[in-house]
Amino acid sequence: MKMEMGLFQQQSLKLAMTPELSQAIMLLQYPAMELTAFMESKALDNPLIEVETGYQSSSRGWSQGDMSWIHQISDERPDLHSYLKGQIPFKEMDTHEQRILNYMIDNIDDNGYLRLTYEEINAVFPVLQTEWEMAKSILQTLEPAGAGAESLSDCLLIQARRDDNESALLNVLLKDYFTAFVEKKWKELSRTLGVSVVEIQRVFDQIQSYNPRPGAAFGSERSQYSVPDVRVYSSKGKLVAEIVESSRVRIREFAIGIEGQHDEAAERYMHQKRMEYRWLQKAIQQRNETLLHVTYAIIEKQLDYFLTGKSDSIKPLVMKEIADVLEIHESTVSRAVRDKMIETPFGTIPMRMFFSSSLQTDQKADASALKVKKEIEKLVGSEDKAAPLSDQAISDYLKQNSGIVISRRTVSKYREQLGIPSSAKRRRY
């Protein structure tokens, strides 16, 4: 074979990941709030870009004026420490006792539990054991009930005392056998304590009404509001989808005056920023068009839900089906629905809820995982609590009565996702 060196020309096409393309991909996966934050960061760097926030240019949406009332709702809430300290003046205490109590309140965590020991406070300033116990007893009389407890069992016991529901059995169970009690090893406890399982169950039912985290209501987290990205509504007998524009990019007119001043550096700068502005407008328009196309494809596949609003009417659907219909890549569909919310006539829900794996049935159509979860919830809700259904019994029931072929392991997985305990822990005596 003859081999020789030479120079040859060859044409080829390849896709380069430019910064603009990378940002366009990011824009597609941004939900409404993140998109607004991104555009505002761009507006700080580009004098041509101005961001208008609020629901605008939406034929069925809210205007900024319609939402003005929501900004007048107070977001100020007293924190747990201030709330507890505000009750101290109503207690008969001297200055030293108030100092001890204030220091104890400063060492209460966000859940309302006291994270301080006698040895730790005594290392800061001298405190007698009797003074420590007195301050702790006063602390545990403050609102909310259960605040100042040193453990979960202590917290529940304080609330039982506050309700005058403390009993000898409750004391023993919470103080000496708490782990076995909450793990529902009631038959062992029944033999050990010489009481019936029914009595233990009554104590368990009693503490179910108590708050294990009394300080959680005073959390400092701000409320998070879900802003829909797409709105679907019925118009003249047809389902219509539209983009909910919580923010909009437009050009600042005053910045245009910088151009035309015969300054080459200024001209280059303004040309670069104008190109950036045009690219941003185009990228947002492309994002919105892709999102609309995906939404209409979802409506076509999940029409029963948009007509009835019943979650069990959602059919099995994978992203590849939407990608094949729209002739785009599956990853594009994934980015389009990532963290997005859709406003329907039946409420605002995540777009990912419409994608559910299929499970085999002995009927023509397969069942979605969402539908199977609803069936499991329904079965557990109507079961005999004295003899709850095991995972295998649920699997057998679904196969015989609903034609859904599902293994015991899958039932167990779905049950855990739904927060339903095992049959042993659902049993009532």
mmCIF file of C-alpha atoms in Angstrom, residues 31-363:
data_model
loop_
_atom_site.group_PDB
_atom_site.id
_atom_site.type_symbol
_atom_site.label_atom_id
_atom_site.label_comp_id
_atom_site.label_asym_id
_atom_site.label_seq_id
_atom_site.Cartn_x
_atom_site.Cartn_y
_atom_site.Cartn_z
ATOM 1 C CA PRO A 31 -38.304 28.945 36.068
ATOM 2 C CA ALA A 32 -40.019 32.353 36.193
ATOM 3 C CA MET A 33 -38.345 33.607 39.391
ATOM 4 C CA GLU A 34 -34.835 32.569 38.347
ATOM 5 C CA LEU A 35 -35.358 34.040 34.873
ATOM 6 C CA THR A 36 -36.319 37.390 36.407
ATOM 7 C CA ALA A 37 -33.221 37.335 38.645
ATOM 8 C CA PHE A 38 -31.017 36.532 35.621
ATOM 9 C CA MET A 39 -32.477 39.390 33.563
ATOM 10 C CA GLU A 40 -32.058 41.828 36.454
ATOM 11 C CA SER A 41 -28.380 40.864 36.730
ATOM 12 C CA LYS A 42 -28.018 41.513 32.987
ATOM 13 C CA ALA A 43 -29.726 44.906 33.363
ATOM 14 C CA LEU A 44 -27.080 45.940 35.917
ATOM 15 C CA ASP A 45 -24.348 45.324 33.346
ATOM 16 C CA ASN A 46 -26.117 46.563 30.203
ATOM 17 C CA PRO A 47 -27.442 50.159 30.140
ATOM 18 C CA LEU A 48 -29.784 49.304 27.265
ATOM 19 C CA ILE A 49 -31.695 46.623 29.174
ATOM 20 C CA GLU A 50 -34.609 47.479 31.417
ATOM 21 C CA VAL A 51 -36.612 44.806 33.228
ATOM 22 C CA GLU A 52 -40.301 45.294 33.937
ATOM 23 C CA THR A 53 -41.606 43.010 36.676
ATOM 24 C CA GLY A 54 -45.194 41.997 37.366
ATOM 25 C CA TYR A 55 -47.743 40.022 35.384
ATOM 26 C CA GLN A 56 -48.005 41.904 32.118
ATOM 27 C CA SER A 57 -49.187 41.361 28.535
ATOM 28 C CA SER A 58 -51.299 38.410 29.640
ATOM 29 C CA SER A 59 -54.854 38.359 28.367
ATOM 30 C CA ARG A 60 -56.099 36.487 31.429
ATOM 31 C CA GLY A 61 -53.378 37.376 33.929
ATOM 32 C CA TRP A 62 -53.054 39.785 36.797
ATOM 33 C CA SER A 63 -51.681 43.265 36.390
ATOM 34 C CA GLN A 64 -49.284 44.785 38.871
ATOM 35 C CA GLY A 65 -52.120 46.918 40.218
ATOM 36 C CA ASP A 66 -54.310 43.864 40.807
ATOM 37 C CA MET A 67 -51.577 42.353 42.989
ATOM 38 C CA SER A 68 -50.792 45.496 44.972
ATOM 39 C CA TRP A 69 -52.719 44.233 47.992
ATOM 40 C CA ILE A 70 -50.302 41.344 48.504
ATOM 41 C CA HIS A 71 -47.404 43.741 49.165
ATOM 42 C CA GLN A 72 -49.293 45.233 52.109
ATOM 43 C CA ILE A 73 -49.395 41.929 54.026
ATOM 44 C CA SER A 74 -46.974 42.136 56.930
ATOM 45 C CA ASP A 75 -44.114 39.651 56.829
ATOM 46 C CA GLU A 76 -42.849 40.531 60.298
ATOM 47 C CA ARG A 77 -43.159 37.747 62.862
ATOM 48 C CA PRO A 78 -41.684 37.670 66.378
ATOM 49 C CA ASP A 79 -38.892 35.142 66.745
ATOM 50 C CA LEU A 80 -39.117 32.456 69.426
ATOM 51 C CA HIS A 81 -36.572 34.057 71.767
ATOM 52 C CA SER A 82 -38.316 37.457 71.733
ATOM 53 C CA TYR A 83 -41.681 35.782 72.269
ATOM 54 C CA LEU A 84 -40.432 33.869 75.313
ATOM 55 C CA LYS A 85 -38.598 36.864 76.809
ATOM 56 C CA GLY A 86 -41.740 38.963 76.411
ATOM 57 C CA GLN A 87 -43.450 36.717 78.991
ATOM 58 C CA ILE A 88 -40.750 37.126 81.684
ATOM 59 C CA PRO A 89 -42.131 40.409 83.150
ATOM 60 C CA PHE A 90 -45.299 38.519 84.108
ATOM 61 C CA LYS A 91 -43.328 36.142 86.355
ATOM 62 C CA GLU A 92 -42.303 36.926 89.929
ATOM 63 C CA MET A 93 -38.510 36.728 89.781
ATOM 64 C CA ASP A 94 -35.531 38.653 91.106
ATOM 65 C CA THR A 95 -32.758 40.079 88.903
ATOM 66 C CA HIS A 96 -30.468 37.050 89.244
ATOM 67 C CA GLU A 97 -33.250 34.606 88.364
ATOM 68 C CA GLN A 98 -34.190 36.724 85.342
ATOM 69 C CA ARG A 99 -30.561 36.641 84.192
ATOM 70 C CA ILE A 100 -30.534 32.836 84.415
ATOM 71 C CA LEU A 101 -33.830 32.557 82.544
ATOM 72 C CA ASN A 102 -32.706 34.977 79.811
ATOM 73 C CA TYR A 103 -29.501 33.011 79.307
ATOM 74 C CA MET A 104 -31.487 29.775 79.054
ATOM 75 C CA ILE A 105 -33.825 31.299 76.451
ATOM 76 C CA ASP A 106 -30.811 32.421 74.401
ATOM 77 C CA ASN A 107 -29.754 28.756 74.251
ATOM 78 C CA ILE A 108 -33.050 27.408 72.903
ATOM 79 C CA ASP A 109 -32.864 26.099 69.331
ATOM 80 C CA ASP A 110 -35.321 26.786 66.505
ATOM 81 C CA ASN A 111 -37.426 23.755 67.456
ATOM 82 C CA GLY A 112 -37.898 25.029 71.015
ATOM 83 C CA TYR A 113 -35.494 22.655 72.779
ATOM 84 C CA LEU A 114 -33.080 23.784 75.503
ATOM 85 C CA ARG A 115 -29.484 23.156 74.380
ATOM 86 C CA LEU A 116 -27.792 24.053 77.658
ATOM 87 C CA THR A 117 -26.685 22.060 80.700
ATOM 88 C CA TYR A 118 -26.203 23.129 84.299
ATOM 89 C CA GLU A 119 -22.433 22.664 83.980
ATOM 90 C CA GLU A 120 -22.292 24.920 80.892
ATOM 91 C CA ILE A 121 -24.196 27.816 82.484
ATOM 92 C CA ASN A 122 -22.234 27.440 85.725
ATOM 93 C CA ALA A 123 -19.034 27.905 83.739
ATOM 94 C CA VAL A 124 -20.308 31.329 82.583
ATOM 95 C CA PHE A 125 -21.587 32.647 85.916
ATOM 96 C CA PRO A 126 -22.256 30.976 89.293
ATOM 97 C CA VAL A 127 -25.675 29.309 89.537
ATOM 98 C CA LEU A 128 -26.965 27.058 92.291
ATOM 99 C CA GLN A 129 -28.567 23.751 91.322
ATOM 100 C CA THR A 130 -31.842 24.851 92.947
ATOM 101 C CA GLU A 131 -31.787 28.130 90.966
ATOM 102 C CA TRP A 132 -31.210 26.185 87.744
ATOM 103 C CA GLU A 133 -34.124 23.849 88.416
ATOM 104 C CA MET A 134 -36.394 26.764 89.396
ATOM 105 C CA ALA A 135 -35.570 28.721 86.213
ATOM 106 C CA LYS A 136 -36.110 25.620 84.074
ATOM 107 C CA SER A 137 -39.522 24.961 85.632
ATOM 108 C CA ILE A 138 -40.558 28.576 84.959
ATOM 109 C CA LEU A 139 -39.277 28.322 81.388
ATOM 110 C CA GLN A 140 -41.413 25.246 80.773
ATOM 111 C CA THR A 141 -44.558 27.133 81.875
ATOM 112 C CA LEU A 142 -44.137 29.692 79.067
ATOM 113 C CA GLU A 143 -45.882 29.561 75.721
ATOM 114 C CA PRO A 144 -45.688 27.724 73.378
ATOM 115 C CA ALA A 145 -46.303 24.565 75.378
ATOM 116 C CA GLY A 146 -43.289 22.275 75.270
ATOM 117 C CA ALA A 147 -40.691 25.021 74.827
ATOM 118 C CA GLY A 148 -37.656 24.573 77.073
ATOM 119 C CA ALA A 149 -37.745 20.781 76.939
ATOM 120 C CA GLU A 150 -34.423 18.942 76.832
ATOM 121 C CA SER A 151 -35.660 16.002 74.735
ATOM 122 C CA LEU A 152 -38.648 14.886 72.656
ATOM 123 C CA SER A 153 -40.057 12.738 75.468
ATOM 124 C CA ASP A 154 -39.680 15.684 77.854
ATOM 125 C CA CYS A 155 -41.471 17.956 75.359
ATOM 126 C CA LEU A 156 -44.451 15.583 75.067
ATOM 127 C CA LEU A 157 -44.581 15.148 78.849
ATOM 128 C CA ILE A 158 -44.707 18.940 79.395
ATOM 129 C CA GLN A 159 -47.642 19.239 77.003
ATOM 130 C CA ALA A 160 -49.476 16.371 78.721
ATOM 131 C CA ARG A 161 -49.049 18.104 82.090
ATOM 132 C CA ARG A 162 -50.282 21.379 80.611
ATOM 133 C CA ASP A 163 -53.479 19.604 79.457
ATOM 134 C CA ASP A 164 -53.908 17.788 82.796
ATOM 135 C CA ASN A 165 -53.676 14.498 80.890
ATOM 136 C CA GLU A 166 -50.598 13.141 82.633
ATOM 137 C CA SER A 167 -50.947 9.549 83.823
ATOM 138 C CA ALA A 168 -48.654 7.041 85.471
ATOM 139 C CA LEU A 169 -48.525 4.920 82.310
ATOM 140 C CA LEU A 170 -47.729 7.945 80.114
ATOM 141 C CA ASN A 171 -44.919 8.910 82.504
ATOM 142 C CA VAL A 172 -43.377 5.449 82.421
ATOM 143 C CA LEU A 173 -43.659 5.108 78.642
ATOM 144 C CA LEU A 174 -42.153 8.524 77.878
ATOM 145 C CA LYS A 175 -39.412 8.426 80.513
ATOM 146 C CA ASP A 176 -38.277 4.783 80.641
ATOM 147 C CA TYR A 177 -39.491 3.028 77.464
ATOM 148 C CA PHE A 178 -39.694 5.861 74.900
ATOM 149 C CA THR A 179 -37.768 4.127 72.088
ATOM 150 C CA ALA A 180 -39.753 0.872 72.300
ATOM 151 C CA PHE A 181 -42.967 2.909 72.610
ATOM 152 C CA VAL A 182 -42.503 4.958 69.429
ATOM 153 C CA GLU A 183 -41.269 1.894 67.530
ATOM 154 C CA LYS A 184 -44.578 0.249 68.446
ATOM 155 C CA LYS A 185 -43.101 -2.719 70.270
ATOM 156 C CA TRP A 186 -46.285 -2.702 72.283
ATOM 157 C CA LYS A 187 -46.684 -6.415 72.911
ATOM 158 C CA GLU A 188 -43.292 -6.523 74.632
ATOM 159 C CA LEU A 189 -44.204 -3.428 76.655
ATOM 160 C CA SER A 190 -47.550 -4.962 77.548
ATOM 161 C CA ARG A 191 -45.842 -8.005 79.079
ATOM 162 C CA THR A 192 -43.161 -5.899 80.798
ATOM 163 C CA LEU A 193 -45.523 -3.339 82.343
ATOM 164 C CA GLY A 194 -48.478 -5.649 82.917
ATOM 165 C CA VAL A 195 -50.948 -3.451 81.017
ATOM 166 C CA SER A 196 -53.056 -4.148 77.956
ATOM 167 C CA VAL A 197 -51.969 -3.155 74.453
ATOM 168 C CA VAL A 198 -55.162 -1.096 74.166
ATOM 169 C CA GLU A 199 -54.063 1.117 77.085
ATOM 170 C CA ILE A 200 -50.681 1.695 75.437
ATOM 171 C CA GLN A 201 -52.453 2.563 72.202
ATOM 172 C CA ARG A 202 -54.615 5.141 74.019
ATOM 173 C CA VAL A 203 -51.456 6.882 75.267
ATOM 174 C CA PHE A 204 -50.061 6.824 71.730
ATOM 175 C CA ASP A 205 -53.271 8.396 70.363
ATOM 176 C CA GLN A 206 -53.061 11.058 73.073
ATOM 177 C CA ILE A 207 -49.530 12.219 72.202
ATOM 178 C CA GLN A 208 -50.402 12.319 68.496
ATOM 179 C CA SER A 209 -52.149 15.639 69.160
ATOM 180 C CA TYR A 210 -49.025 17.195 70.714
ATOM 181 C CA ASN A 211 -46.472 19.297 68.846
ATOM 182 C CA PRO A 212 -42.984 17.694 68.757
ATOM 183 C CA ARG A 213 -41.459 20.996 67.534
ATOM 184 C CA PRO A 214 -43.116 23.805 69.521
ATOM 185 C CA GLY A 215 -40.707 26.454 68.210
ATOM 186 C CA ALA A 216 -41.183 25.660 64.519
ATOM 187 C CA ALA A 217 -44.078 28.114 64.175
ATOM 188 C CA PHE A 218 -41.624 30.952 64.886
ATOM 189 C CA GLY A 219 -39.276 30.016 62.060
ATOM 190 C CA SER A 220 -37.520 32.850 60.249
ATOM 191 C CA GLU A 221 -37.960 31.428 56.755
ATOM 192 C CA ARG A 222 -39.818 33.721 54.379
ATOM 193 C CA SER A 223 -42.846 32.343 52.611
ATOM 194 C CA GLN A 224 -42.094 31.044 49.154
ATOM 195 C CA TYR A 225 -44.624 31.810 46.453
ATOM 196 C CA SER A 226 -44.989 29.669 43.352
ATOM 197 C CA VAL A 227 -45.162 31.750 40.186
ATOM 198 C CA PRO A 228 -46.593 29.777 37.242
ATOM 199 C CA ASP A 229 -44.606 29.773 34.006
ATOM 200 C CA VAL A 230 -47.515 28.677 31.808
ATOM 201 C CA ARG A 231 -51.261 29.215 32.103
ATOM 202 C CA VAL A 232 -53.805 26.827 30.543
ATOM 203 C CA TYR A 233 -57.462 27.866 30.296
ATOM 204 C CA SER A 234 -60.553 27.098 28.265
ATOM 205 C CA SER A 235 -61.631 29.597 25.617
ATOM 206 C CA LYS A 236 -64.602 28.983 23.276
ATOM 207 C CA GLY A 237 -64.513 25.272 24.026
ATOM 208 C CA LYS A 238 -60.771 24.917 23.350
ATOM 209 C CA LEU A 239 -57.807 24.652 25.709
ATOM 210 C CA VAL A 240 -55.395 27.547 25.267
ATOM 211 C CA ALA A 241 -51.882 27.853 26.696
ATOM 212 C CA GLU A 242 -49.958 31.071 27.202
ATOM 213 C CA ILE A 243 -46.721 32.134 28.846
ATOM 214 C CA VAL A 244 -47.118 33.976 32.142
ATOM 215 C CA GLU A 245 -44.673 36.865 31.846
ATOM 216 C CA SER A 246 -43.707 37.776 35.387
ATOM 217 C CA SER A 247 -40.956 39.949 33.918
ATOM 218 C CA ARG A 248 -40.208 41.494 30.558
ATOM 219 C CA VAL A 249 -37.114 42.907 28.869
ATOM 220 C CA ARG A 250 -37.304 46.148 26.945
ATOM 221 C CA ILE A 251 -34.778 48.732 25.736
ATOM 222 C CA ARG A 252 -34.039 51.895 27.666
ATOM 223 C CA GLU A 253 -34.692 54.831 25.371
ATOM 224 C CA PHE A 254 -32.473 57.278 27.281
ATOM 225 C CA ALA A 255 -29.402 55.126 26.657
ATOM 226 C CA ILE A 256 -29.762 55.423 22.880
ATOM 227 C CA GLY A 257 -28.674 59.068 23.110
ATOM 228 C CA ILE A 258 -25.114 57.932 23.828
ATOM 229 C CA GLU A 259 -24.832 56.770 20.231
ATOM 230 C CA GLY A 260 -24.073 59.223 17.435
ATOM 231 C CA GLN A 261 -21.501 61.226 19.413
ATOM 232 C CA HIS A 262 -18.594 60.233 17.085
ATOM 233 C CA ASP A 263 -16.748 58.455 19.890
ATOM 234 C CA GLU A 264 -15.346 55.168 18.575
ATOM 235 C CA ALA A 265 -15.021 53.553 22.006
ATOM 236 C CA ALA A 266 -18.574 54.552 22.918
ATOM 237 C CA GLU A 267 -19.849 53.330 19.545
ATOM 238 C CA ARG A 268 -18.171 49.946 19.998
ATOM 239 C CA TYR A 269 -19.466 49.653 23.543
ATOM 240 C CA MET A 270 -23.049 50.501 22.576
ATOM 241 C CA HIS A 271 -22.926 48.165 19.580
ATOM 242 C CA GLN A 272 -21.792 45.306 21.822
ATOM 243 C CA LYS A 273 -24.539 46.015 24.383
ATOM 244 C CA ARG A 274 -27.171 46.308 21.633
ATOM 245 C CA MET A 275 -26.120 42.916 20.248
ATOM 246 C CA GLU A 276 -26.348 41.460 23.783
ATOM 247 C CA TYR A 277 -29.823 42.953 24.198
ATOM 248 C CA ARG A 278 -31.016 41.506 20.869
ATOM 249 C CA TRP A 279 -29.588 38.100 21.740
ATOM 250 C CA LEU A 280 -31.322 38.147 25.136
ATOM 251 C CA GLN A 281 -34.657 39.019 23.527
ATOM 252 C CA LYS A 282 -34.231 36.247 20.968
ATOM 253 C CA ALA A 283 -33.190 33.682 23.608
ATOM 254 C CA ILE A 284 -36.201 34.503 25.805
ATOM 255 C CA GLN A 285 -38.546 34.312 22.818
ATOM 256 C CA GLN A 286 -37.079 30.937 21.859
ATOM 257 C CA ARG A 287 -37.453 29.721 25.466
ATOM 258 C CA ASN A 288 -41.094 30.759 25.550
ATOM 259 C CA GLU A 289 -41.843 29.135 22.189
ATOM 260 C CA THR A 290 -40.238 25.841 23.276
ATOM 261 C CA LEU A 291 -42.156 25.944 26.558
ATOM 262 C CA LEU A 292 -45.442 26.541 24.717
ATOM 263 C CA HIS A 293 -44.795 23.701 22.249
ATOM 264 C CA VAL A 294 -44.046 21.309 25.134
ATOM 265 C CA THR A 295 -47.176 22.478 26.993
ATOM 266 C CA TYR A 296 -49.464 21.881 24.003
ATOM 267 C CA ALA A 297 -47.927 18.425 23.541
ATOM 268 C CA ILE A 298 -48.618 17.655 27.222
ATOM 269 C CA ILE A 299 -52.214 18.878 26.859
ATOM 270 C CA GLU A 300 -52.703 16.565 23.888
ATOM 271 C CA LYS A 301 -51.318 13.575 25.800
ATOM 272 C CA GLN A 302 -53.030 14.368 29.130
ATOM 273 C CA LEU A 303 -56.324 15.775 27.850
ATOM 274 C CA ASP A 304 -58.383 13.845 30.408
ATOM 275 C CA TYR A 305 -56.729 15.680 33.291
ATOM 276 C CA PHE A 306 -57.264 19.135 31.781
ATOM 277 C CA LEU A 307 -60.952 18.302 31.289
ATOM 278 C CA THR A 308 -61.665 16.632 34.644
ATOM 279 C CA GLY A 309 -58.900 17.754 37.025
ATOM 280 C CA LYS A 310 -58.586 14.226 38.464
ATOM 281 C CA SER A 311 -54.982 13.272 39.124
ATOM 282 C CA ASP A 312 -55.727 9.574 38.659
ATOM 283 C CA SER A 313 -56.649 10.344 35.029
ATOM 284 C CA ILE A 314 -53.000 11.187 34.247
ATOM 285 C CA LYS A 315 -51.717 8.606 31.779
ATOM 286 C CA PRO A 316 -48.228 7.095 31.673
ATOM 287 C CA LEU A 317 -45.963 9.514 29.813
ATOM 288 C CA VAL A 318 -42.212 9.768 29.332
ATOM 289 C CA MET A 319 -40.269 12.738 27.993
ATOM 290 C CA LYS A 320 -39.136 10.816 24.929
ATOM 291 C CA GLU A 321 -42.744 10.711 23.682
ATOM 292 C CA ILE A 322 -42.975 14.522 23.813
ATOM 293 C CA ALA A 323 -39.526 14.809 22.229
ATOM 294 C CA ASP A 324 -40.544 12.530 19.325
ATOM 295 C CA VAL A 325 -43.744 14.498 18.708
ATOM 296 C CA LEU A 326 -41.902 17.850 18.629
ATOM 297 C CA GLU A 327 -38.807 16.411 16.900
ATOM 298 C CA ILE A 328 -36.458 17.747 19.543
ATOM 299 C CA HIS A 329 -33.996 16.102 21.910
ATOM 300 C CA GLU A 330 -35.254 14.500 25.106
ATOM 301 C CA SER A 331 -32.905 16.688 27.169
ATOM 302 C CA THR A 332 -34.630 19.784 25.750
ATOM 303 C CA VAL A 333 -37.967 18.552 27.103
ATOM 304 C CA SER A 334 -36.331 17.826 30.451
ATOM 305 C CA ARG A 335 -34.937 21.367 30.641
ATOM 306 C CA ALA A 336 -38.242 22.874 29.531
ATOM 307 C CA VAL A 337 -40.234 21.285 32.377
ATOM 308 C CA ARG A 338 -37.517 21.523 35.062
ATOM 309 C CA ASP A 339 -38.896 23.363 38.123
ATOM 310 C CA LYS A 340 -41.686 24.863 35.996
ATOM 311 C CA MET A 341 -45.222 25.374 37.305
ATOM 312 C CA ILE A 342 -48.349 25.243 35.175
ATOM 313 C CA GLU A 343 -51.569 27.039 36.112
ATOM 314 C CA THR A 344 -54.623 24.962 35.210
ATOM 315 C CA PRO A 345 -58.348 25.457 35.882
ATOM 316 C CA PHE A 346 -57.861 23.007 38.775
ATOM 317 C CA GLY A 347 -54.850 24.612 40.453
ATOM 318 C CA THR A 348 -51.141 25.314 39.949
ATOM 319 C CA ILE A 349 -49.033 22.154 39.746
ATOM 320 C CA PRO A 350 -45.488 21.169 38.687
ATOM 321 C CA MET A 351 -45.152 20.286 35.001
ATOM 322 C CA ARG A 352 -43.178 17.171 35.932
ATOM 323 C CA MET A 353 -46.319 15.738 37.507
ATOM 324 C CA PHE A 354 -47.571 14.895 34.008
ATOM 325 C CA PHE A 355 -44.643 12.536 33.467
ATOM 326 C CA SER A 356 -45.135 9.189 35.123
ATOM 327 C CA SER A 357 -43.738 5.750 34.374
ATOM 328 C CA SER A 358 -46.094 3.051 33.139
ATOM 329 C CA LEU A 359 -46.922 -0.163 34.947
ATOM 330 C CA GLN A 360 -48.096 -3.301 33.214
ATOM 331 C CA THR A 361 -51.760 -4.277 33.426
ATOM 332 C CA ASP A 362 -53.780 -7.125 31.977
ATOM 333 C CA GLN A 363 -55.932 -4.531 30.183
#
